[in-house]
Short mmCIF file of C-alpha atoms in Angstrom, two decimals:
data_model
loop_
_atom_site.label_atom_id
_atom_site.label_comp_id
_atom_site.label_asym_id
_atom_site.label_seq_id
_atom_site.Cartn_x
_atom_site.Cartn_y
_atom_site.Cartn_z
CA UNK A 1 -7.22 -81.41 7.60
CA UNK A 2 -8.05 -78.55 5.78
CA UNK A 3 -7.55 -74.63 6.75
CA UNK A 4 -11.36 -74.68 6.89
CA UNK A 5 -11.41 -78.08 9.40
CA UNK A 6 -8.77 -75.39 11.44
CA UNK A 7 -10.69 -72.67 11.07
CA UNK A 8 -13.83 -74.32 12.27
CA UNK A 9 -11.49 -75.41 15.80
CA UNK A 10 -10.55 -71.74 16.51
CA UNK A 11 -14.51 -71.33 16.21
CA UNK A 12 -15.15 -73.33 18.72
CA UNK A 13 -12.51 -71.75 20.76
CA UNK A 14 -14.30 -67.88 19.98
CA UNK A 15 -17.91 -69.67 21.08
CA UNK A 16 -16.41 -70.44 24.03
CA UNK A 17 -14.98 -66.98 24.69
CA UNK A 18 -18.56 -65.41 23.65
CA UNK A 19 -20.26 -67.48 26.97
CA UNK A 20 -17.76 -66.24 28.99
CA UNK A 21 -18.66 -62.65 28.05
CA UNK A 22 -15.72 -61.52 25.92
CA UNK A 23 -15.52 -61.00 22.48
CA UNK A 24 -15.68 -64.34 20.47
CA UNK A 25 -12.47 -64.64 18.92
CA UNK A 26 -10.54 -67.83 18.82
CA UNK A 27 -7.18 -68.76 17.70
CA UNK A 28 -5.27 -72.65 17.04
CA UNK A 29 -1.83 -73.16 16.19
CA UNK A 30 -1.01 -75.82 14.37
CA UNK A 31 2.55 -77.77 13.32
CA UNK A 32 3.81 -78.76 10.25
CA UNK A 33 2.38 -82.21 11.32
CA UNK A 34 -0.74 -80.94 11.26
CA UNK A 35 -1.24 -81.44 15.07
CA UNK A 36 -3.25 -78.34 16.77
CA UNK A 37 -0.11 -77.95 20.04
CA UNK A 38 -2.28 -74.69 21.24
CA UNK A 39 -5.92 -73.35 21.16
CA UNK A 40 -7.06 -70.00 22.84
CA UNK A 41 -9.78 -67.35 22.77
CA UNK A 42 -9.78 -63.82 23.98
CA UNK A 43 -9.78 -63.53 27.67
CA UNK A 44 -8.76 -59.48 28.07
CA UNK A 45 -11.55 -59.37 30.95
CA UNK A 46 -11.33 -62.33 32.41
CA UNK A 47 -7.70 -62.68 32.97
CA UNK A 48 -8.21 -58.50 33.51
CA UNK A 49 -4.82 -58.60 30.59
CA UNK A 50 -5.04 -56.14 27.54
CA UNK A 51 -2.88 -58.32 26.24
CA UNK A 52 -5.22 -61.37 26.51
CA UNK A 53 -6.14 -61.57 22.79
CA UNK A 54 -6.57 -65.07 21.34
CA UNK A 55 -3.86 -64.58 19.45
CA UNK A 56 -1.55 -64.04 22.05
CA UNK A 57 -2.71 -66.29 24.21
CA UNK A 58 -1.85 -69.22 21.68
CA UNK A 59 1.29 -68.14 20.59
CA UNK A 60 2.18 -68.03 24.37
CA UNK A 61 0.90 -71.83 25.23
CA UNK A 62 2.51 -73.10 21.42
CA UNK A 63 5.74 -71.09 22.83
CA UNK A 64 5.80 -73.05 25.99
CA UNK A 65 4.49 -76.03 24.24
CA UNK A 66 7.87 -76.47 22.12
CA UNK A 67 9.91 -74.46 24.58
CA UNK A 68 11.52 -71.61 22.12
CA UNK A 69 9.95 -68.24 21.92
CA UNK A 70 10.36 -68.38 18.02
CA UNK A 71 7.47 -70.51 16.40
CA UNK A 72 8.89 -70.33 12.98
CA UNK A 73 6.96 -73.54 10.78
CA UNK A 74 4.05 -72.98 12.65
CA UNK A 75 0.80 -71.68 11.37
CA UNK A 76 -1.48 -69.82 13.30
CA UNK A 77 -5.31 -70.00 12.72
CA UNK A 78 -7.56 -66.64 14.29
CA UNK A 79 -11.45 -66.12 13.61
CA UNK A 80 -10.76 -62.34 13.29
CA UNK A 81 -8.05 -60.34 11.52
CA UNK A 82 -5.04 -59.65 13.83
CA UNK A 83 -5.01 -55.97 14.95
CA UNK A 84 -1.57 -54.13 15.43
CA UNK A 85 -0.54 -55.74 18.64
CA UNK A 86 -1.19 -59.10 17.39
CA UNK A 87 0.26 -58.46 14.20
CA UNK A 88 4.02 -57.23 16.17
CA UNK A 89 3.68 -60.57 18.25
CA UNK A 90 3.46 -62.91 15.32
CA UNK A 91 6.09 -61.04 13.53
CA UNK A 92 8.37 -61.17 16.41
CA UNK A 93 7.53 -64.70 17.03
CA UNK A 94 8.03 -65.45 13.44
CA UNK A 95 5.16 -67.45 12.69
CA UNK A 96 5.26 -68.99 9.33
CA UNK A 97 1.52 -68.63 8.20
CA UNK A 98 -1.37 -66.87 9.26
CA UNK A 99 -5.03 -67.87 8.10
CA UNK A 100 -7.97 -65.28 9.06
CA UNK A 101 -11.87 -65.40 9.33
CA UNK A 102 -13.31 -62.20 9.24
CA UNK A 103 -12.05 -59.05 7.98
CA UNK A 104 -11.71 -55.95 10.41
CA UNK A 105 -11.99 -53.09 8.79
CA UNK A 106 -11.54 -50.48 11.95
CA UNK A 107 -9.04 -52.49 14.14
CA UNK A 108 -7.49 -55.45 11.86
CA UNK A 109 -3.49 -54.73 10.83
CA UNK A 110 -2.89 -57.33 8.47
CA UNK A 111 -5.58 -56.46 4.94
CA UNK A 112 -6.61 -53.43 6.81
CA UNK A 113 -5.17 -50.58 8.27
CA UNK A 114 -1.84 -50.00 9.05
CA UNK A 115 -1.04 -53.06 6.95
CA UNK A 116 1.51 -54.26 9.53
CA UNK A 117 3.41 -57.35 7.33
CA UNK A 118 3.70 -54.94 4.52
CA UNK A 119 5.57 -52.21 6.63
CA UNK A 120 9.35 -51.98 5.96
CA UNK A 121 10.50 -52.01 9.84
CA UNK A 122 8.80 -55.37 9.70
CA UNK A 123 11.43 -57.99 10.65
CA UNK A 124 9.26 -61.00 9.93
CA UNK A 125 6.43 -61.94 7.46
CA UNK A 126 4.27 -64.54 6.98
CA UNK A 127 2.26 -65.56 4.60
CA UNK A 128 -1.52 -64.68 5.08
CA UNK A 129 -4.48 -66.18 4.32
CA UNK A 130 -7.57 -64.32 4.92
CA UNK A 131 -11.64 -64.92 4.83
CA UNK A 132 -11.25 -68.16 5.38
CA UNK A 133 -14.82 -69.05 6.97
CA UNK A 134 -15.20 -65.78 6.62
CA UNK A 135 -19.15 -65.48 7.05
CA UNK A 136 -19.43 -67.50 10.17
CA UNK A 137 -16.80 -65.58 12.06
CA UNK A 138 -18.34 -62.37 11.33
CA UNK A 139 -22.17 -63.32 12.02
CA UNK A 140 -20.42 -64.99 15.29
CA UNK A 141 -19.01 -61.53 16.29
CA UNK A 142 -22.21 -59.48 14.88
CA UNK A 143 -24.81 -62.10 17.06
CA UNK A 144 -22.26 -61.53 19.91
CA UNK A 145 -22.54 -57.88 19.92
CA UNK A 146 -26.18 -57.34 18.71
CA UNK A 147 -26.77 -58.94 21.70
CA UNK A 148 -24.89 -56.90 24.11
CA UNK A 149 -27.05 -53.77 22.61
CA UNK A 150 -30.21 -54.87 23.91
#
């Protein structure tokens, strides 16, 4: 599969999140064998966790999943660019690869802003790729909360 097959699972995972009333992100981790071990999408209100960003929420089932908190070969798929928390989590769970959707200009920590993996107290980095189905995670997120303004 490509990142772009990947990409379009953790969609599916952020439309799922978007019916339940949260904001439609979605995240998959995948092995080095290719096999998605963990999909998630932000649940912050309905788990009533600030912590409960897709991101988080995968890297805590693919952490159970293999049964070692460090997820190092593992690449992690997210429709949105990780923001500061998120960033600190994959860093200290040493994920191998991260592959983004949509940019965030005001909260995202990896392209944007504090530019987290570029930091020199950061212990781990991976390697990023960003924009990946790009378009369709943003109008996903722009639909969702164009929406919630009416």
């Amino acid at each position: 599969m490509t990142d772009e097959d990947y990409m379009r699972e953790a969609l599916h995972e952020a439309q799922a999140a978007s019916l339940r009333g949260e904001v439609p992100v979605g995240a998959i981790i995948v092995n080095a064998a290719g096999d998605i071990i963990a999909r998630a999408s932000n649940a912050p209100i309905g788990i009533c966790d600030p912590t409960a960003h897709a991101e988080v929420l995968a890297m805590r089932d693919a952490a159970y999943t293999s049964q070692n908190y460090r997820l190092n070969g593992l690449t992690l798929y997210v429709t949105l660019e990780p923001c500061t928390m998120c960033a600190g989590a994959i860093s200290n769970a040493r994920i191998s690869r991260v592959v983004y959707g949509a940019s965030d200009m005001k909260g995202g920590a990896v392209d944007n802003g504090v530019k987290f993996f570029e930091q020199a107290t950061c212990h781990h980095r991976p390697s990023v790729t960003g924009g990946v189905l790009g378009r369709q995670s943003s109008d996903l997120l722009k639909a969702f909360f164009k929406a919630r303004r009416k």
